[in-house]
XYZ file of C-alpha atoms in Angstrom:
569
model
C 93.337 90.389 48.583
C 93.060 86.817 49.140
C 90.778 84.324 50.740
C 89.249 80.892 51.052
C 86.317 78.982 52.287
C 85.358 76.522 54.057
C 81.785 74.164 53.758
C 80.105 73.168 56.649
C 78.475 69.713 54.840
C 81.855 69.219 52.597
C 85.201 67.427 53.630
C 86.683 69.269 50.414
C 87.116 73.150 50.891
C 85.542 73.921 47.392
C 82.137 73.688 46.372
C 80.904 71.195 44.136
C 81.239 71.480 40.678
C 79.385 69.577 37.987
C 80.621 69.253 34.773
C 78.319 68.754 31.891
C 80.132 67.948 28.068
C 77.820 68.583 25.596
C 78.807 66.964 22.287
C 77.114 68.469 19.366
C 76.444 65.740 16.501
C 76.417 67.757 13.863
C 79.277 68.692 11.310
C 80.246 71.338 8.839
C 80.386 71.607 5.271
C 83.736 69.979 4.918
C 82.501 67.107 7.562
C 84.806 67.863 10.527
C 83.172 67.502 13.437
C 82.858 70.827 15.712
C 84.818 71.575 19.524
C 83.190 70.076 21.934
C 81.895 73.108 24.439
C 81.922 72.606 27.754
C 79.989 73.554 30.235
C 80.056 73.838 33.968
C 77.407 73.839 36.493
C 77.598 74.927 40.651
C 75.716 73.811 43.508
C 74.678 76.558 45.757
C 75.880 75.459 48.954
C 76.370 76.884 52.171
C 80.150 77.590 54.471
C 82.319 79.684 55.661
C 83.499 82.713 53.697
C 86.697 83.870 55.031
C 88.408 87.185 53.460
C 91.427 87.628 54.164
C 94.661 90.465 53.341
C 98.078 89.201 52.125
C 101.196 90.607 53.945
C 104.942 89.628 53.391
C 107.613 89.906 55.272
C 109.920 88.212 57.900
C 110.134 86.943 61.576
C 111.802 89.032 64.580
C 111.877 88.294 68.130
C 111.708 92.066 69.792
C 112.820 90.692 73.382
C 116.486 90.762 72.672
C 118.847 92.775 75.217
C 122.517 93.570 75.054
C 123.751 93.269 78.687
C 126.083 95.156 80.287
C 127.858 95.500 83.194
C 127.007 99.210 85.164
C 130.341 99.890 86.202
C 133.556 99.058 85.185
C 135.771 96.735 87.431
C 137.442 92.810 86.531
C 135.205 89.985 85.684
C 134.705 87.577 88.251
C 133.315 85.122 86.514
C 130.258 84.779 83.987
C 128.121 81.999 85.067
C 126.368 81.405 81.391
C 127.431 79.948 78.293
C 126.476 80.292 74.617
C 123.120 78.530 73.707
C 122.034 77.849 77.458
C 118.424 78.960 78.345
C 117.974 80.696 81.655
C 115.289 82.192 83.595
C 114.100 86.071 84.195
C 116.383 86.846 87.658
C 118.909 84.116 86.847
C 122.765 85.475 87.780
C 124.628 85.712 84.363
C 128.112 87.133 85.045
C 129.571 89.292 88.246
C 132.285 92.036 88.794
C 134.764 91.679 91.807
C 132.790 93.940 93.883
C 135.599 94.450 96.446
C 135.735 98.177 96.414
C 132.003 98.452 96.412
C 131.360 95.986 99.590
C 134.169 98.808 100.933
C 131.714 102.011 100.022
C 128.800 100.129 101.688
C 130.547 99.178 104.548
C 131.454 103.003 104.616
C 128.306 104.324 104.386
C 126.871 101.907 106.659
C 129.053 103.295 109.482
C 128.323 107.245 108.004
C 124.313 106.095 109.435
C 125.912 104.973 112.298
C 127.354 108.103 112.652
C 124.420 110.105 112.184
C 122.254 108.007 114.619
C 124.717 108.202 116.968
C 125.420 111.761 117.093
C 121.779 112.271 118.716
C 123.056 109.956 121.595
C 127.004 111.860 121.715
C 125.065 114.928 122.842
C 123.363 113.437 125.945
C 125.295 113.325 128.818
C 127.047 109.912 129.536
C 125.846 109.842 133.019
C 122.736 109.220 131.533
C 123.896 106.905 129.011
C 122.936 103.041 130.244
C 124.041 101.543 126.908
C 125.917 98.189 127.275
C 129.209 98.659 126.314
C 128.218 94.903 123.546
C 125.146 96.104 122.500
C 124.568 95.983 118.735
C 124.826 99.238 116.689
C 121.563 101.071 116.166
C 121.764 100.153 112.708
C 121.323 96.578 113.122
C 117.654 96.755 112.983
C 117.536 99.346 110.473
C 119.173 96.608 107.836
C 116.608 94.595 108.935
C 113.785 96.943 107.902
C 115.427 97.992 104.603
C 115.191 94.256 104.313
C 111.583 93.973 104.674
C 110.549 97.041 102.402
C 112.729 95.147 100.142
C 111.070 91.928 100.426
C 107.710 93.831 99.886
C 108.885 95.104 96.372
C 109.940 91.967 95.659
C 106.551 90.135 95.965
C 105.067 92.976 94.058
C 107.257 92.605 91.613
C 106.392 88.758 91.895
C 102.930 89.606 91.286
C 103.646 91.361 88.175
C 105.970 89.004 86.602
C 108.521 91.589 86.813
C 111.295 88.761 87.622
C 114.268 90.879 87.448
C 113.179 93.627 89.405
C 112.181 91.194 91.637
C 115.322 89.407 91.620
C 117.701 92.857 92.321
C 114.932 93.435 95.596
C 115.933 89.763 96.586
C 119.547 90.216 96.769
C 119.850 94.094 98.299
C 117.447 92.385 100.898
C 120.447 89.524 101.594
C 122.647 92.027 101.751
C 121.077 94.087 104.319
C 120.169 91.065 106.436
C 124.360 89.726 106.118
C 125.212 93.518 107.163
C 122.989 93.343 110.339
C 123.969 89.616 111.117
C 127.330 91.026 110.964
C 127.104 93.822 113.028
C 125.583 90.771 115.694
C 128.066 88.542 114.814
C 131.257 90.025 116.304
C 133.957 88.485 118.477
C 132.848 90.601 121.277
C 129.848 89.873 121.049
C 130.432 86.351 121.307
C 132.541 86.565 124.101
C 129.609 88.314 125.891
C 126.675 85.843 125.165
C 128.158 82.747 127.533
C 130.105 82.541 131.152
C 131.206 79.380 133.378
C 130.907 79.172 137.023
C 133.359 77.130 138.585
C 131.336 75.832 141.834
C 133.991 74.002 144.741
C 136.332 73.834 141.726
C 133.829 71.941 139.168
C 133.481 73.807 136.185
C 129.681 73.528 134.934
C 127.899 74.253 131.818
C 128.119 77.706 129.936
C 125.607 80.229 131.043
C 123.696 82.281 128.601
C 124.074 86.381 129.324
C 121.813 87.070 126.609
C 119.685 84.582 124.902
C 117.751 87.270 123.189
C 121.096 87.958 121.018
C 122.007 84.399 120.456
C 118.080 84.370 119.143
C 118.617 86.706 117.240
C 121.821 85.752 114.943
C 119.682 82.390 114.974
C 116.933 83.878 113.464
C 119.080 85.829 110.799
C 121.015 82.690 109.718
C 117.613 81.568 108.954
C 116.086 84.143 107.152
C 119.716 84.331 105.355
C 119.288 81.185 103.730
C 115.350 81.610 103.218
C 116.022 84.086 100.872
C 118.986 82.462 99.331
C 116.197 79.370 98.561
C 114.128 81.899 97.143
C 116.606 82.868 94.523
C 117.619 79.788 93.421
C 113.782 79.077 92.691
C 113.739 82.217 90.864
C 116.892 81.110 88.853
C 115.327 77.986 87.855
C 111.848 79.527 86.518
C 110.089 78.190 89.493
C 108.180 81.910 90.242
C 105.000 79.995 91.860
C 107.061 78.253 94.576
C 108.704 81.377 94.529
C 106.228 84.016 95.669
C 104.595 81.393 98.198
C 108.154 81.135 100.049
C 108.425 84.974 99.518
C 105.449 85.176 102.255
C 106.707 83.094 104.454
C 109.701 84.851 104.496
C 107.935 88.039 105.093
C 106.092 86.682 108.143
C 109.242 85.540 109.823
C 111.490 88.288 108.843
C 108.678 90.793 110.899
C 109.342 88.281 114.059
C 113.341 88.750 113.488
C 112.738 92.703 113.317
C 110.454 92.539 116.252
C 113.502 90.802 118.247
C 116.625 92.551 116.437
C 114.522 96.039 117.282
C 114.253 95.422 120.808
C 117.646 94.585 121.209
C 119.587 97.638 119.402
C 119.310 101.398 118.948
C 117.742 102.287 122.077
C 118.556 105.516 124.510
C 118.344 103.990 127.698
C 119.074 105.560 131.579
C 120.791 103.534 133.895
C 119.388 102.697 137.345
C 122.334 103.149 138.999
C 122.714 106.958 138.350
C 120.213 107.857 141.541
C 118.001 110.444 141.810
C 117.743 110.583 137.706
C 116.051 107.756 137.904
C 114.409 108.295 140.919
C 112.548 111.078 138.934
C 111.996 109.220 135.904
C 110.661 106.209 137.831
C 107.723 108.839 139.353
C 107.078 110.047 135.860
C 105.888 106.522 135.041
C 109.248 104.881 133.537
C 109.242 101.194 134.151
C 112.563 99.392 134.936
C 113.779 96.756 132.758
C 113.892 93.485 134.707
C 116.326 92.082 133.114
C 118.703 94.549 131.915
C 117.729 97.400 134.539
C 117.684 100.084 132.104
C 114.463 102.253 131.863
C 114.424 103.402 127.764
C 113.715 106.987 127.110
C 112.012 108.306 123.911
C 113.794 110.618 121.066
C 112.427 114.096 120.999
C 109.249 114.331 119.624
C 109.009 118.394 119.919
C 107.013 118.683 116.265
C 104.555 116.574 117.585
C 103.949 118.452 121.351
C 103.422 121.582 119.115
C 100.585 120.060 117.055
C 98.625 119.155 120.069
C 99.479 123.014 121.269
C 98.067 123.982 117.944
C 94.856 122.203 118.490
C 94.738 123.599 122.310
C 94.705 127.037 120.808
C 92.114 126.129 118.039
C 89.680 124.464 120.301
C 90.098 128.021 123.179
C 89.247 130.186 120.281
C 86.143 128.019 119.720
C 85.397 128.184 123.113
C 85.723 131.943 123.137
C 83.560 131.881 119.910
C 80.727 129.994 121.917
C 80.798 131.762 124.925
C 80.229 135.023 122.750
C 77.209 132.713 120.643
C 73.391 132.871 121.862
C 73.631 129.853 120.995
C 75.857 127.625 122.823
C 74.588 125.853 125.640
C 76.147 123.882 128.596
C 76.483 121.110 126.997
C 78.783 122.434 123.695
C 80.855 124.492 126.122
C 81.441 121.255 128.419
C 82.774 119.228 125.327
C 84.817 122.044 124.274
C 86.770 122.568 127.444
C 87.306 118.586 127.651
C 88.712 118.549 124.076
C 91.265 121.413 124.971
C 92.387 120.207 128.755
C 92.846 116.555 126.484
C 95.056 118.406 124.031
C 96.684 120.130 127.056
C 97.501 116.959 128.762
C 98.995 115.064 125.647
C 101.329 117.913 125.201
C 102.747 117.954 128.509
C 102.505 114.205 128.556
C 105.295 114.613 125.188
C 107.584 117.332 126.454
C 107.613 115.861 130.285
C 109.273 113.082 128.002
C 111.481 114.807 126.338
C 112.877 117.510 128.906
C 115.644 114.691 130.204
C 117.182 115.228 126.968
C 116.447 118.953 126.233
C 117.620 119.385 129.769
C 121.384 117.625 128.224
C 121.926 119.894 125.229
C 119.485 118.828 122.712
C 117.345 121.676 121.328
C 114.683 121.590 118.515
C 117.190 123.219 115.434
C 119.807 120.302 116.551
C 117.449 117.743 116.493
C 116.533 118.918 113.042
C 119.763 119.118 111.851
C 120.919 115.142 113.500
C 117.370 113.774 111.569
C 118.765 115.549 108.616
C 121.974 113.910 108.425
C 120.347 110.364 109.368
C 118.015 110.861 105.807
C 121.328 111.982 103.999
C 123.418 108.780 105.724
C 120.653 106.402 104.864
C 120.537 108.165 101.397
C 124.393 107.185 100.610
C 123.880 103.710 101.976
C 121.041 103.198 99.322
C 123.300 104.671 96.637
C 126.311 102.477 97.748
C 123.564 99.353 97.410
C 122.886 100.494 93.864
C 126.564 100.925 92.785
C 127.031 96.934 94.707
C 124.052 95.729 92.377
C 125.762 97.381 88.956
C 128.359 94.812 89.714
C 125.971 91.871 88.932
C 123.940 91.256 85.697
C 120.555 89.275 85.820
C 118.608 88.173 83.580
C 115.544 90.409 82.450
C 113.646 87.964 81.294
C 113.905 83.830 80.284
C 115.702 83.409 77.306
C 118.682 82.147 75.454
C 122.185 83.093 76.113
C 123.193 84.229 72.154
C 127.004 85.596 72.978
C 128.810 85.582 75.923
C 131.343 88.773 75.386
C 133.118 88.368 78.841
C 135.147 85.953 80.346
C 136.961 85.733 84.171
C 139.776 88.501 85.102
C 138.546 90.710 81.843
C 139.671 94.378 82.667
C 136.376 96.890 82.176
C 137.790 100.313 81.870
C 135.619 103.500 82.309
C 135.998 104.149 78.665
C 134.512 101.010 77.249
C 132.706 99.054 79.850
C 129.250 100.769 79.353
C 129.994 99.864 75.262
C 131.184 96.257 75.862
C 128.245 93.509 75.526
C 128.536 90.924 78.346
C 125.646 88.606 77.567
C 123.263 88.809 74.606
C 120.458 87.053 75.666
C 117.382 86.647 73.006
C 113.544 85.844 74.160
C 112.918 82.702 71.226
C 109.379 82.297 72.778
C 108.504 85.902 71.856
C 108.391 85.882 67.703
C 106.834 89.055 66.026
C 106.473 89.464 61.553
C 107.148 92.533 60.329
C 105.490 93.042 57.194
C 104.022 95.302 54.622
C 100.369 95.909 53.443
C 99.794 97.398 50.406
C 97.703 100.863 50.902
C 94.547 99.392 48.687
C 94.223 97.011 52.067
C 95.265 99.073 54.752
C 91.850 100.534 56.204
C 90.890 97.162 55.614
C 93.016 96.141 58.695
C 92.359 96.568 61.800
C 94.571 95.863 65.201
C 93.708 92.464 67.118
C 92.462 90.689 63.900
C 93.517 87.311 63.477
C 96.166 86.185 61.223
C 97.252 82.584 59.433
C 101.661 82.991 59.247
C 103.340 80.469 56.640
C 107.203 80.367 56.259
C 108.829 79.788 53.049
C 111.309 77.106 54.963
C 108.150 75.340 56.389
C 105.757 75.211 53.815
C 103.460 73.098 55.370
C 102.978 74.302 58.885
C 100.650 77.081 59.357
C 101.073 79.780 62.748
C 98.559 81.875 64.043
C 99.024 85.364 65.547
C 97.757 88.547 66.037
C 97.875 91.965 64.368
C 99.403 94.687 67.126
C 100.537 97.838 65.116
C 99.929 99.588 62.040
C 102.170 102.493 60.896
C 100.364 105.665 60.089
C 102.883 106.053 57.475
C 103.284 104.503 54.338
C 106.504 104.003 52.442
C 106.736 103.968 48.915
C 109.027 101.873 46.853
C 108.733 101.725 42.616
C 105.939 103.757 42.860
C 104.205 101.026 44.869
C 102.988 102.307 48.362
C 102.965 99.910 51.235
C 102.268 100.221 55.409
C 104.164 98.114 57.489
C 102.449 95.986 60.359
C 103.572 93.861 63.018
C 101.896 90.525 63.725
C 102.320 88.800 67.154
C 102.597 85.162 67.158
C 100.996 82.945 69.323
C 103.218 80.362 71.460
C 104.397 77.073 69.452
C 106.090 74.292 70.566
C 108.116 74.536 67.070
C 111.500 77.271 67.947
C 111.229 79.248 65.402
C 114.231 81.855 64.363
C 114.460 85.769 63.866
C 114.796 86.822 59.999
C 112.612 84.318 58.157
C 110.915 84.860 55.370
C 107.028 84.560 56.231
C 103.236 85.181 54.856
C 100.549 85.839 56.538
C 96.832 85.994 55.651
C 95.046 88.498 57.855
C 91.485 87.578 58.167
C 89.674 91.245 57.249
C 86.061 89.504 57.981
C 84.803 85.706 58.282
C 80.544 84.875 57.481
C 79.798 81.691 58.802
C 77.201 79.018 57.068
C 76.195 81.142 54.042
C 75.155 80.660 50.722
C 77.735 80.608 48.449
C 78.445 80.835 44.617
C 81.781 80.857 42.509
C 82.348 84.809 41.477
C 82.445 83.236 37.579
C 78.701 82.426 38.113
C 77.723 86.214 38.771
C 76.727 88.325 35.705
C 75.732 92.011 35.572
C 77.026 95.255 37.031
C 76.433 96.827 40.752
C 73.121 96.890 41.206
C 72.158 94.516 38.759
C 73.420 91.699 39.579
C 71.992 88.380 37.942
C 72.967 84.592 37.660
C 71.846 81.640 35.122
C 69.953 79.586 37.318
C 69.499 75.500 35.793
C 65.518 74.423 35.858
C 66.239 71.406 32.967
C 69.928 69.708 33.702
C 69.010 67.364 30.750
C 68.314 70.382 28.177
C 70.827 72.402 29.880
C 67.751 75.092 30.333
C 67.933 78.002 32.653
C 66.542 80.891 33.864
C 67.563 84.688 34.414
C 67.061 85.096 37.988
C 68.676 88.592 39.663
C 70.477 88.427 43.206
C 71.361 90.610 46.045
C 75.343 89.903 47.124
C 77.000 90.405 50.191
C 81.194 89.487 51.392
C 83.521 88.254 48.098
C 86.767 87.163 48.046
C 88.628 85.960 44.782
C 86.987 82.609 44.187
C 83.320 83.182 46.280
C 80.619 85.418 46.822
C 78.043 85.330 49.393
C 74.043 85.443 48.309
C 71.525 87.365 50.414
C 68.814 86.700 48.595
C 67.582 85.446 45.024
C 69.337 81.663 44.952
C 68.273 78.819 47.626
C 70.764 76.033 48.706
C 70.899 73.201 46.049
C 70.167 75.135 43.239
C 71.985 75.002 40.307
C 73.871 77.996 37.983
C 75.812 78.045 35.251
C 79.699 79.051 35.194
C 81.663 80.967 32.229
């Protein structure tokens, strides 16, 4: 165990020691003159008494990842190089993700599918969809966006920058698929017409301004998010997350807009008496586009309200059988079940239009089922795209770079081949060993004072974090091993150098103090020399109670005051 102390009144960290050589004038029988016998004398002063636990061993940095590419494919290109420092989220290297753009793409049009097959089974006189109108699944990219963006600023939150980063780009993704699926030559073709008045052709008209809004608005949100990525790749994560909301907020208006332009059932006016009837149900022609749109089934929920009908006649039977129940309980009753009544009718009047066409309760189950599995395999296909890239976990140094462009991955080895070895340098741990006479003496969270042999003069502070419950012995010598967290220096240090640290065990601030060699006696009866006559070198027996000692000092509860005097062997 060492230690060391520090005085509160002193610029030197050792007390004050007075030497005293007595000469003795006399000689022996042959006339030499005796040794001179020295003598020393302490102060009693007070400081700091700081004990503290020796452990040796050497530097690591535990935030070090072997990167890997998740499925095999040809290097595109690797976007790092050895020694260059990068940020969590930061794009390292990429696969040619060809073939996976092609399963997304494919599953993409398997939801289509699915969401279409609900609409296949309604008769097409019925049918009012314009023959441009974008897919259905337009504006369900756009929410798969927005969940995304939500786990992103969560992530954000957390400092969880690569999981944030991977949310970031399956959100771009989603939001190119759905500008695509806007984006289409006939589409285009669709949006603007000229009118040639007396032979004068005059400016385009706009057919649909709420489309051309809408790629608009995706363009924008598009390169928001690229923005927001490139902050993230530069370690900007403040910027970052503030640009993230704003992105939010205007993605919900783009949703709004891409939602009320795609996936709808809607009935045509021009199919008559259809419409007729639907119109004296309460369906309200659209102005513009004079379609009328027309719920999905909604049969589980009709049946709940049924459920409650029959719940609330059974208490009304149960009251009108009760003493008890009075006018007033069986009026409330009755308006709670007609209420129930009425929103049940109110959902199946809604729905008979497309019972009445085919669609029964087990079909609709089954077309909702294959939607979940559809949107299931898109969500894999975006996980297989995202395998293609590797991102950084966290900031760091690039180490190794193990790829390079048009590097073959096989299935065999490209789970075992290291693409980027990135290494945390700000993150430095010291593993080291405590010998078992110390080991209850440490506890986790007590400070620590690091030297390293290669810098003998600079001192680091850190941390203990672990302690093994088991002890290894070596020569017969049995030792725990610890890990010490350093604290954040502006010096880079490296992983496997040799270090020393001085746990501090316990620190007594401004107390009286004495050199251990001053202290005479046994436990209990402890007793110093104390000086009355410095002249006559006189003293006194005087006992003392003791409290904390290290090698060189021992603190004094009682028995000694400050600027007294002992005597040292």
């Amino acid at each position: 165990m060492e230690s060391y102390v520090r005085l509160n009144n002193k610029l030197a960290a050792t007390i004050t020691i007075l030497l005293l050589l007595a000469t003795m004038g006399t000689v022996n029988c042959r006339g030499e003159p005796e040794e001179t016998a020295e003598i020393q004398i302490a102060t009693v002063e007070r400081g700091d008494l700081v004990v503290t636990v020796t452990a040796d061993g050497n530097l690591v940095m535990p935030r070090e990842v072997k990167l890997k590419f998740g499925t095999p494919g040809t290097v595109k290109e690797a976007y790092v190089e050895e020694g260059q420092k990068v940020k969590a989220g930061a794009l390292l290297a990429k696969l040619d993700d060809t073939a996976q753009q092609l399963a997304l793409k494919s599953a993409q049009y398997n939801v289509e599918l699915a969401l279409n097959e609900l609409v296949e089974k309604i008769h097409p006189a019925l049918m009012g969809y314009p023959g441009l109108y974008p897919d259905t699944s337009a504006a369900l990219r756009v929410e798969q966006a927005q969940e995304e963006l939500r786990k992103a600023e969560e992530f954000l939150k957390q400092s969880q920058y690569l999981e944030a980063a991977a949310e970031l780009r399956l959100a771009q993704h989603d939001l190119e698929a759905s500008y695509k699926i806007f984006n289409v030559p006939q589409i285009q073709k669709s949006l603007y017409s000229s009118a040639d008045f007396l032979g004068t052709l005059v400016a385009p008209i706009e057919n649909y301004p709420d489309v051309s809004r809408a790629i608009e608005r995706l363009e924008q949100d598009i390169d928001r998010l690229a923005e927001i990525q490139r902050q993230l790749g530069q370690g900007d994560y403040q910027q970052a997350q503030a640009e993230l909301a704003v992105a939010q907020d205007k993605l919900q208006q783009t949703y709004q807009l891409v939602k009320s332009l795609s996936g709808r059932i809607r009935v045509s006016q021009r199919i008559g008496e259809c419409c007729w009837q639907l119109m004296s149900q309460g369906y309200a022609v659209d102005a513009a586009t004079g379609l009328m749109p027309v719920p999905y089934p909604d049969t589980s929920t009709a049946l709940d309200w049924l459920r409650q009908v029959e719940q609330s006649l059974q208490e009304i039977q149960a009251c009108k059988q009760s003493d008890s129940c009075d006018a007033l309980e069986m009026s409330t009753l009755l308006r709670m079940a007609q209420h129930g009544i009425d929103m049940s009718q109110d959902i199946l009047s809604n729905n008979e239009l497309i019972f009445r066409s085919g669609v029964n309760l087990k079909a609709l189950r089954a077309y909702n089922l294959n939607i979940q599995l559809a949107e299931n395999e898109l969500r894999n296909a975006k996980e297989e795209l995202m395998k293609t890239e590797i991102l950084a976990p966290f900031d760091g140094t690039v180490v190794d770079v193990g790829v390079k462009e048009n590097d073959q991955l096989s299935a065999f080895d490209y789970s075992a081949k290291t693409a980027i070895h990135l290494v945390d340098t700000s993150t430095v741990k010291m593993d080291g060993m405590v010998d078992e006479i110390d080991i209850f003496n440490i506890k986790e969270g007590q400070e620590a004072i690091i030297t390293i042999d290669a810098m003998p003069e600079q001192e680091f502070t850190g941390k203990v974090t672990f302690i093994s419950p088991f002890g290894t012995q070596l020569a017969g010598v049995v030792e725990f091993p610890i890990t010490i967290s350093l604290d954040p220096s502006e010096i880079e240090l490296k992983g496997g150098l040799t270090a020393t640290a001085d746990i501090i065990v316990e620190k007594h601030e401004n107390v009286l103090l004495i050199p251990n060699r001053a202290i005479k006696g046994s436990p209990g009866d402890y007793w110093v020399e104390v000086v009355i006559d410095e002249e006559t070198l006189a003293t006194e027996k005087r006992p003392v109670e003791l409290g904390a000692q290290n090698e060189d000092f021992t603190e004094v509860l009682s028995g000694l005051s400050e600027g007294e005097k002992v005597l040292i062997d």
